[in-house]
mmCIF file of C-alpha atoms in Angstrom:
data_model
loop_
_atom_site.group_PDB
_atom_site.id
_atom_site.type_symbol
_atom_site.label_atom_id
_atom_site.label_comp_id
_atom_site.label_asym_id
_atom_site.label_seq_id
_atom_site.Cartn_x
_atom_site.Cartn_y
_atom_site.Cartn_z
ATOM 1 C CA MET A 180 249.167 91.686 51.053
ATOM 2 C CA LYS A 181 246.890 94.746 51.360
ATOM 3 C CA LYS A 182 246.915 95.208 47.578
ATOM 4 C CA LYS A 183 246.040 91.551 47.045
ATOM 5 C CA CYS A 184 243.157 91.783 49.536
ATOM 6 C CA MET A 185 241.844 94.919 47.852
ATOM 7 C CA LEU A 186 242.058 93.271 44.437
ATOM 8 C CA LEU A 187 240.186 90.242 45.755
ATOM 9 C CA PHE A 188 237.497 92.515 47.262
ATOM 10 C CA VAL A 189 236.988 94.350 43.949
ATOM 11 C CA CYS A 190 236.771 91.055 42.071
ATOM 12 C CA CYS A 191 234.114 89.848 44.495
ATOM 13 C CA LEU A 192 232.087 93.022 43.932
ATOM 14 C CA LEU A 193 232.273 92.565 40.178
ATOM 15 C CA ALA A 194 231.034 89.009 40.584
ATOM 16 C CA ILE A 195 227.818 90.166 42.293
ATOM 17 C CA PRO A 196 224.906 90.312 39.766
ATOM 18 C CA VAL A 197 223.770 93.828 38.962
ATOM 19 C CA THR A 198 220.161 94.364 39.993
ATOM 20 C CA ALA A 199 217.724 97.074 38.950
ATOM 21 C CA LEU A 200 218.007 100.310 40.873
ATOM 22 C CA ALA A 201 214.878 101.131 42.859
ATOM 23 C CA GLU A 202 212.689 103.659 41.028
ATOM 24 C CA PHE A 203 210.302 105.758 43.094
ATOM 25 C CA ILE A 204 207.045 106.570 41.294
ATOM 26 C CA ASN A 205 204.582 108.580 43.337
ATOM 27 C CA ILE A 206 201.484 109.376 41.273
ATOM 28 C CA ALA A 207 199.403 112.335 42.445
ATOM 29 C CA THR A 208 195.690 111.718 41.910
ATOM 30 C CA GLY A 209 192.646 113.438 43.461
ATOM 31 C CA SER A 210 190.273 113.295 46.394
ATOM 32 C CA THR A 211 188.666 110.059 47.533
ATOM 33 C CA GLY A 212 185.173 109.618 46.136
ATOM 34 C CA GLY A 213 186.333 110.674 42.676
ATOM 35 C CA THR A 214 187.818 108.666 39.816
ATOM 36 C CA TYR A 215 191.403 109.926 39.882
ATOM 37 C CA TYR A 216 192.304 108.195 43.133
ATOM 38 C CA PRO A 217 191.183 104.596 42.420
ATOM 39 C CA VAL A 218 192.557 104.802 38.872
ATOM 40 C CA GLY A 219 195.868 106.212 40.111
ATOM 41 C CA ALA A 220 196.113 103.597 42.856
ATOM 42 C CA THR A 221 195.607 100.843 40.273
ATOM 43 C CA MET A 222 198.289 102.384 38.051
ATOM 44 C CA ALA A 223 200.695 102.364 40.995
ATOM 45 C CA ASN A 224 199.914 98.679 41.598
ATOM 46 C CA ILE A 225 200.544 97.857 37.924
ATOM 47 C CA TRP A 226 203.905 99.627 37.905
ATOM 48 C CA ARG A 227 205.005 98.206 41.236
ATOM 49 C CA ASP A 228 204.111 94.651 40.250
ATOM 50 C CA ASN A 229 205.667 94.747 36.774
ATOM 51 C CA ILE A 230 208.693 97.061 36.858
ATOM 52 C CA PRO A 231 211.576 95.355 38.691
ATOM 53 C CA GLY A 232 212.682 97.453 41.630
ATOM 54 C CA ALA A 233 209.912 100.030 41.267
ATOM 55 C CA LYS A 234 208.425 101.482 44.428
ATOM 56 C CA ALA A 235 205.157 102.971 43.224
ATOM 57 C CA SER A 236 202.453 104.617 45.295
ATOM 58 C CA ALA A 237 199.362 106.786 44.807
ATOM 59 C CA GLN A 238 198.702 109.980 46.739
ATOM 60 C CA SER A 239 195.279 111.476 47.400
ATOM 61 C CA THR A 240 195.363 115.194 46.575
ATOM 62 C CA GLY A 241 193.216 118.207 45.864
ATOM 63 C CA GLY A 242 193.377 117.522 42.128
ATOM 64 C CA THR A 243 195.139 118.903 39.071
ATOM 65 C CA VAL A 244 196.508 122.166 40.473
ATOM 66 C CA ASN A 245 197.829 120.399 43.578
ATOM 67 C CA ASN A 246 199.254 117.592 41.406
ATOM 68 C CA ILE A 247 201.249 119.964 39.230
ATOM 69 C CA GLN A 248 202.595 121.646 42.373
ATOM 70 C CA LEU A 249 203.759 118.259 43.655
ATOM 71 C CA LEU A 250 205.583 117.521 40.386
ATOM 72 C CA ARG A 251 207.245 120.918 40.494
ATOM 73 C CA ALA A 252 208.345 120.363 44.109
ATOM 74 C CA GLY A 253 209.753 116.926 43.330
ATOM 75 C CA GLU A 254 207.207 115.249 45.610
ATOM 76 C CA ALA A 255 205.588 113.293 42.764
ATOM 77 C CA GLU A 256 206.935 111.791 39.562
ATOM 78 C CA ALA A 257 203.601 111.374 37.760
ATOM 79 C CA CYS A 258 200.092 112.745 38.027
ATOM 80 C CA ILE A 259 196.626 112.578 36.559
ATOM 81 C CA CYS A 260 195.439 115.960 35.396
ATOM 82 C CA ASP A 261 192.700 117.603 33.399
ATOM 83 C CA GLY A 262 193.048 120.248 30.710
ATOM 84 C CA MET A 263 194.640 122.659 33.190
ATOM 85 C CA TYR A 264 197.959 120.983 32.326
ATOM 86 C CA TYR A 265 197.842 122.970 29.065
ATOM 87 C CA ASP A 266 197.634 126.310 30.878
ATOM 88 C CA ALA A 267 200.392 125.224 33.269
ATOM 89 C CA TYR A 268 202.810 124.168 30.525
ATOM 90 C CA TYR A 269 202.355 127.304 28.441
ATOM 91 C CA GLY A 270 201.968 129.765 31.343
ATOM 92 C CA MET A 271 198.437 130.798 30.449
ATOM 93 C CA GLY A 272 195.297 131.715 32.385
ATOM 94 C CA SER A 273 195.783 131.194 36.107
ATOM 95 C CA TYR A 274 199.395 130.194 35.335
ATOM 96 C CA ALA A 275 200.261 133.476 33.601
ATOM 97 C CA ASP A 276 203.988 134.188 34.033
ATOM 98 C CA ARG A 277 204.423 130.773 35.724
ATOM 99 C CA ALA A 278 205.047 128.321 32.893
ATOM 100 C CA HIS A 279 205.771 124.698 33.857
ATOM 101 C CA PRO A 280 207.937 123.438 30.954
ATOM 102 C CA PHE A 281 208.894 120.240 32.803
ATOM 103 C CA LEU A 282 205.492 118.636 32.138
ATOM 104 C CA ARG A 283 205.427 115.761 29.659
ATOM 105 C CA GLY A 284 202.427 113.722 28.519
ATOM 106 C CA ILE A 285 202.333 109.937 28.352
ATOM 107 C CA ALA A 286 198.690 108.860 27.838
ATOM 108 C CA VAL A 287 195.124 110.105 27.407
ATOM 109 C CA LEU A 288 192.682 108.504 29.859
ATOM 110 C CA TYR A 289 189.003 109.501 29.651
ATOM 111 C CA PRO A 290 186.883 112.651 29.461
ATOM 112 C CA ASP A 291 185.981 114.376 32.720
ATOM 113 C CA VAL A 292 182.336 115.434 32.741
ATOM 114 C CA VAL A 293 181.095 118.619 34.391
ATOM 115 C CA HIS A 294 178.100 117.815 36.624
ATOM 116 C CA PHE A 295 175.905 120.766 37.622
ATOM 117 C CA VAL A 296 174.319 119.337 40.771
ATOM 118 C CA VAL A 297 171.619 120.935 42.933
ATOM 119 C CA ALA A 298 169.738 119.877 46.050
ATOM 120 C CA LYS A 299 166.819 117.575 45.238
ATOM 121 C CA ASN A 300 164.001 120.018 46.058
ATOM 122 C CA SER A 301 165.901 123.157 45.097
ATOM 123 C CA ASP A 302 164.326 125.937 43.032
ATOM 124 C CA ILE A 303 167.637 126.395 41.186
ATOM 125 C CA LYS A 304 167.130 125.912 37.454
ATOM 126 C CA THR A 305 170.156 127.558 35.843
ATOM 127 C CA VAL A 306 173.661 128.683 36.787
ATOM 128 C CA ALA A 307 172.360 132.259 37.115
ATOM 129 C CA ASP A 308 170.174 131.070 40.010
ATOM 130 C CA LEU A 309 173.284 130.334 42.088
ATOM 131 C CA LYS A 310 173.523 133.970 43.190
ATOM 132 C CA GLY A 311 173.415 134.111 46.972
ATOM 133 C CA LYS A 312 173.559 130.308 47.327
ATOM 134 C CA ARG A 313 175.955 127.951 49.117
ATOM 135 C CA VAL A 314 177.875 126.224 46.337
ATOM 136 C CA GLY A 315 180.400 123.397 46.449
ATOM 137 C CA VAL A 316 183.206 124.465 44.131
ATOM 138 C CA GLY A 317 185.721 121.616 44.492
ATOM 139 C CA PRO A 318 188.678 121.177 46.852
ATOM 140 C CA VAL A 319 191.416 123.698 47.493
ATOM 141 C CA GLY A 320 194.399 122.841 45.302
ATOM 142 C CA GLY A 321 192.291 121.439 42.495
ATOM 143 C CA SER A 322 191.262 122.835 39.139
ATOM 144 C CA VAL A 323 187.513 122.580 39.820
ATOM 145 C CA PRO A 324 187.347 126.008 41.549
ATOM 146 C CA LEU A 325 188.949 127.548 38.459
ATOM 147 C CA LEU A 326 186.530 125.740 36.168
ATOM 148 C CA THR A 327 183.625 126.749 38.399
ATOM 149 C CA GLN A 328 184.672 130.389 38.165
ATOM 150 C CA ALA A 329 184.787 130.115 34.349
ATOM 151 C CA ILE A 330 181.247 128.688 34.289
ATOM 152 C CA LEU A 331 179.964 131.353 36.689
ATOM 153 C CA ALA A 332 181.675 134.139 34.748
ATOM 154 C CA ALA A 333 179.884 132.976 31.616
ATOM 155 C CA ALA A 334 176.636 133.545 33.554
ATOM 156 C CA GLY A 335 177.775 136.975 34.779
ATOM 157 C CA LEU A 336 178.585 135.820 38.325
ATOM 158 C CA ASP A 337 181.674 135.991 40.509
ATOM 159 C CA MET A 338 182.366 132.987 42.743
ATOM 160 C CA ARG A 339 183.597 135.006 45.731
ATOM 161 C CA LYS A 340 181.283 137.999 45.494
ATOM 162 C CA ASP A 341 177.950 136.532 44.434
ATOM 163 C CA MET A 342 177.731 133.338 46.496
ATOM 164 C CA ARG A 343 179.162 131.423 49.405
ATOM 165 C CA PRO A 344 181.738 128.988 47.993
ATOM 166 C CA GLU A 345 182.441 125.761 49.869
ATOM 167 C CA TYR A 346 185.758 124.107 48.979
ATOM 168 C CA LEU A 347 184.816 120.440 49.124
ATOM 169 C CA GLY A 348 186.101 117.203 47.630
ATOM 170 C CA HIS A 349 183.774 114.538 46.251
ATOM 171 C CA ALA A 350 183.069 112.748 49.532
ATOM 172 C CA GLU A 351 182.605 116.040 51.371
ATOM 173 C CA THR A 352 180.197 117.290 48.693
ATOM 174 C CA THR A 353 178.090 114.145 49.053
ATOM 175 C CA ALA A 354 177.970 114.605 52.838
ATOM 176 C CA ALA A 355 177.157 118.314 52.493
ATOM 177 C CA PHE A 356 174.094 117.570 50.356
ATOM 178 C CA ALA A 357 172.964 114.926 52.850
ATOM 179 C CA ASP A 358 173.337 117.434 55.690
ATOM 180 C CA LYS A 359 171.630 120.194 53.654
ATOM 181 C CA HIS A 360 174.756 122.298 54.062
ATOM 182 C CA ILE A 361 174.979 123.333 50.395
ATOM 183 C CA ASP A 362 172.439 124.256 47.723
ATOM 184 C CA ALA A 363 174.437 123.252 44.654
ATOM 185 C CA ALA A 364 177.828 122.072 43.441
ATOM 186 C CA ILE A 365 180.008 121.704 40.392
ATOM 187 C CA ALA A 366 181.285 118.113 40.475
ATOM 188 C CA VAL A 367 183.815 117.083 37.850
ATOM 189 C CA GLY A 368 184.623 113.457 37.110
ATOM 190 C CA SER A 369 184.021 110.564 34.775
ATOM 191 C CA LEU A 370 180.523 109.681 33.655
ATOM 192 C CA GLY A 371 179.007 107.582 36.426
ATOM 193 C CA ILE A 372 181.300 109.064 39.078
ATOM 194 C CA ALA A 373 180.661 107.478 42.474
ATOM 195 C CA SER A 374 179.876 110.700 44.338
ATOM 196 C CA VAL A 375 177.135 111.792 41.919
ATOM 197 C CA VAL A 376 175.744 108.251 41.793
ATOM 198 C CA GLU A 377 175.510 108.276 45.597
ATOM 199 C CA MET A 378 173.837 111.707 45.761
ATOM 200 C CA THR A 379 171.214 110.860 43.167
ATOM 201 C CA THR A 380 170.610 107.361 44.529
ATOM 202 C CA LEU A 381 170.078 108.722 48.050
ATOM 203 C CA GLY A 382 167.799 111.386 46.590
ATOM 204 C CA THR A 383 169.709 114.288 48.119
ATOM 205 C CA ALA A 384 170.644 115.897 44.782
ATOM 206 C CA LYS A 385 169.907 115.934 41.059
ATOM 207 C CA VAL A 386 171.892 116.816 37.936
ATOM 208 C CA LEU A 387 170.869 119.730 35.695
ATOM 209 C CA PRO A 388 172.009 120.755 32.201
ATOM 210 C CA LEU A 389 174.189 123.783 31.525
ATOM 211 C CA ASP A 390 172.782 126.565 29.361
ATOM 212 C CA ALA A 391 173.889 126.457 25.721
ATOM 213 C CA ASP A 392 175.423 129.943 25.860
ATOM 214 C CA ILE A 393 177.540 128.978 28.875
ATOM 215 C CA ILE A 394 178.829 125.890 27.047
ATOM 216 C CA THR A 395 179.709 127.980 23.988
ATOM 217 C CA THR A 396 181.480 130.662 26.027
ATOM 218 C CA VAL A 397 183.537 128.231 28.113
ATOM 219 C CA CYS A 398 184.535 126.138 25.073
ATOM 220 C CA ALA A 399 185.821 129.286 23.380
ATOM 221 C CA SER A 400 188.045 130.063 26.376
ATOM 222 C CA ALA A 401 190.441 127.084 26.042
ATOM 223 C CA PRO A 402 191.155 124.304 23.497
ATOM 224 C CA TYR A 403 190.564 121.469 25.951
ATOM 225 C CA PHE A 404 186.867 122.154 26.654
ATOM 226 C CA THR A 405 184.320 120.343 24.494
ATOM 227 C CA PRO A 406 180.513 120.047 24.593
ATOM 228 C CA TYR A 407 179.263 116.800 26.101
ATOM 229 C CA ALA A 408 175.886 115.094 26.459
ATOM 230 C CA ILE A 409 175.158 113.046 29.580
ATOM 231 C CA PRO A 410 172.945 110.200 28.295
ATOM 232 C CA SER A 411 169.524 109.832 29.880
ATOM 233 C CA SER A 412 169.320 107.406 32.810
ATOM 234 C CA SER A 413 173.011 107.869 33.621
ATOM 235 C CA TYR A 414 171.879 108.763 37.148
ATOM 236 C CA LYS A 415 168.775 107.915 39.124
ATOM 237 C CA GLY A 416 165.921 110.269 38.348
ATOM 238 C CA GLN A 417 167.577 111.609 35.196
ATOM 239 C CA ASP A 418 164.989 111.117 32.465
ATOM 240 C CA GLU A 419 166.558 113.204 29.706
ATOM 241 C CA THR A 420 169.903 113.833 28.036
ATOM 242 C CA LEU A 421 171.747 116.714 29.713
ATOM 243 C CA SER A 422 174.021 119.154 27.885
ATOM 244 C CA THR A 423 177.267 119.991 29.644
ATOM 245 C CA LEU A 424 181.047 120.202 29.179
ATOM 246 C CA SER A 425 183.877 117.689 29.204
ATOM 247 C CA ILE A 426 187.633 117.940 29.676
ATOM 248 C CA PRO A 427 190.186 115.274 28.683
ATOM 249 C CA ASN A 428 192.319 113.690 31.407
ATOM 250 C CA ILE A 429 195.903 112.672 30.834
ATOM 251 C CA VAL A 430 198.761 111.089 32.732
ATOM 252 C CA ALA A 431 201.683 113.505 32.884
ATOM 253 C CA VAL A 432 205.185 112.945 34.222
ATOM 254 C CA HIS A 433 208.211 115.062 35.044
ATOM 255 C CA GLU A 434 210.713 115.403 32.222
ATOM 256 C CA LYS A 435 213.506 114.155 34.516
ATOM 257 C CA LEU A 436 212.214 110.557 34.502
ATOM 258 C CA SER A 437 214.346 108.173 32.485
ATOM 259 C CA PRO A 438 213.055 107.254 28.994
ATOM 260 C CA ASP A 439 213.353 103.560 29.809
ATOM 261 C CA LEU A 440 211.186 103.891 32.915
ATOM 262 C CA VAL A 441 208.520 105.975 31.159
ATOM 263 C CA TYR A 442 208.482 103.567 28.217
ATOM 264 C CA HIS A 443 207.560 100.715 30.560
ATOM 265 C CA MET A 444 205.090 102.870 32.507
ATOM 266 C CA THR A 445 203.275 103.709 29.263
ATOM 267 C CA ARG A 446 203.401 100.176 27.863
ATOM 268 C CA LEU A 447 202.055 98.632 31.067
ATOM 269 C CA LEU A 448 199.053 100.973 31.206
ATOM 270 C CA PHE A 449 197.782 99.593 27.921
ATOM 271 C CA GLU A 450 198.796 95.990 28.576
ATOM 272 C CA HIS A 451 196.876 96.059 31.882
ATOM 273 C CA LYS A 452 193.957 98.176 30.691
ATOM 274 C CA LYS A 453 191.472 95.571 31.926
ATOM 275 C CA ASP A 454 192.635 96.201 35.504
ATOM 276 C CA LEU A 455 191.962 99.913 35.091
ATOM 277 C CA VAL A 456 188.534 99.332 33.531
ATOM 278 C CA ALA A 457 187.687 97.095 36.499
ATOM 279 C CA VAL A 458 187.946 100.071 38.877
ATOM 280 C CA ALA A 459 186.466 102.692 36.514
ATOM 281 C CA ALA A 460 184.389 101.823 33.462
ATOM 282 C CA SER A 461 185.374 105.190 31.965
ATOM 283 C CA MET A 462 188.884 103.810 31.436
ATOM 284 C CA GLU A 463 187.473 101.898 28.471
ATOM 285 C CA SER A 464 188.022 105.220 26.667
ATOM 286 C CA MET A 465 191.808 104.907 27.052
ATOM 287 C CA LYS A 466 193.173 104.133 23.589
ATOM 288 C CA ALA A 467 196.726 104.513 22.305
ATOM 289 C CA GLU A 468 195.563 106.368 19.198
ATOM 290 C CA ASN A 469 194.156 109.153 21.409
ATOM 291 C CA VAL A 470 197.706 110.333 22.085
ATOM 292 C CA ALA A 471 197.171 112.998 19.414
ATOM 293 C CA GLN A 472 194.847 114.763 21.871
ATOM 294 C CA ILE A 473 197.733 115.619 24.205
ATOM 295 C CA LYS A 474 198.519 119.310 23.771
ATOM 296 C CA ILE A 475 202.013 119.338 25.297
ATOM 297 C CA PRO A 476 205.216 117.449 24.329
ATOM 298 C CA LEU A 477 205.330 113.733 25.000
ATOM 299 C CA HIS A 478 208.037 112.207 27.153
ATOM 300 C CA PRO A 479 210.626 110.436 24.940
ATOM 301 C CA GLY A 480 209.861 107.137 26.680
ATOM 302 C CA ALA A 481 206.189 107.435 25.751
ATOM 303 C CA GLU A 482 207.107 108.434 22.183
ATOM 304 C CA LYS A 483 209.088 105.203 21.851
ATOM 305 C CA TYR A 484 206.034 103.153 22.819
ATOM 306 C CA TYR A 485 203.700 104.903 20.371
ATOM 307 C CA ARG A 486 206.234 104.540 17.552
ATOM 308 C CA GLU A 487 206.434 100.821 18.236
ATOM 309 C CA GLN A 488 202.648 100.687 17.944
ATOM 310 C CA GLY A 489 202.781 102.472 14.593
ATOM 311 C CA ILE A 490 200.807 105.430 15.946
ATOM 312 C CA LEU A 491 203.640 107.948 15.690
ATOM 313 C CA PRO A 492 206.007 108.120 12.695
#
């Protein structure tokens, strides 16, 4: 009788339809007031609404460096990151002797623009004038402090010795200018980033160009830096085109994610691009053919998508 009951129980289990296993997708983004967070939150919504069983969420973070740490610790499955992902994967620069070979690319998003911002009535004209000043250098855990140091080094300055660095996110930087707590800042984000729009609209800060020699020096330091021109009238009070730098942003995932899951994650980003553009106009730059710009290996799931599109052989 016991054997018959057990057999009946097993048969009942086999009769139950198999459903999709829940997939947790936490995407690490950036600080509020920037572009990473709203874009990442929209990505999470897209995945949650269109991948059966997926439990997707977006986490506000300090930025790229923090995001890569979260992937390494298993506290995130995906992240948005700037060119620092290249250094992390290959163990270069600030990641010397600490390679992160688990990183895999899935899509190129948009270029991050370096904004050299100073207080509205400041006498600061060039990066060299930052000596002795209070400078917003980005949040702890992000890549902006590292980028800021590279820009300062090109001008012969040291971030910790020659000025007073303030580790602030986008919203905090905006508030610091309003409170006259800082003299300048390096703000990195998409063209038209909300924090810089707010500063310039309120009249608490203005955007300046970077010197040509600084742009040349920084671009020579890593393959992901490129010269960039901020078109005139991009921000209130900006009457001329401003020379600066840009860095490509990508979505990266941990290699442990299943190819099937990453295939759908990649596919859905492009199929729901209009939703991403609705929260950040810079997402119009996201094109499948830009995958060639990714400087680390692609995840096999992403490769499958690009092959289907005829972009990869």
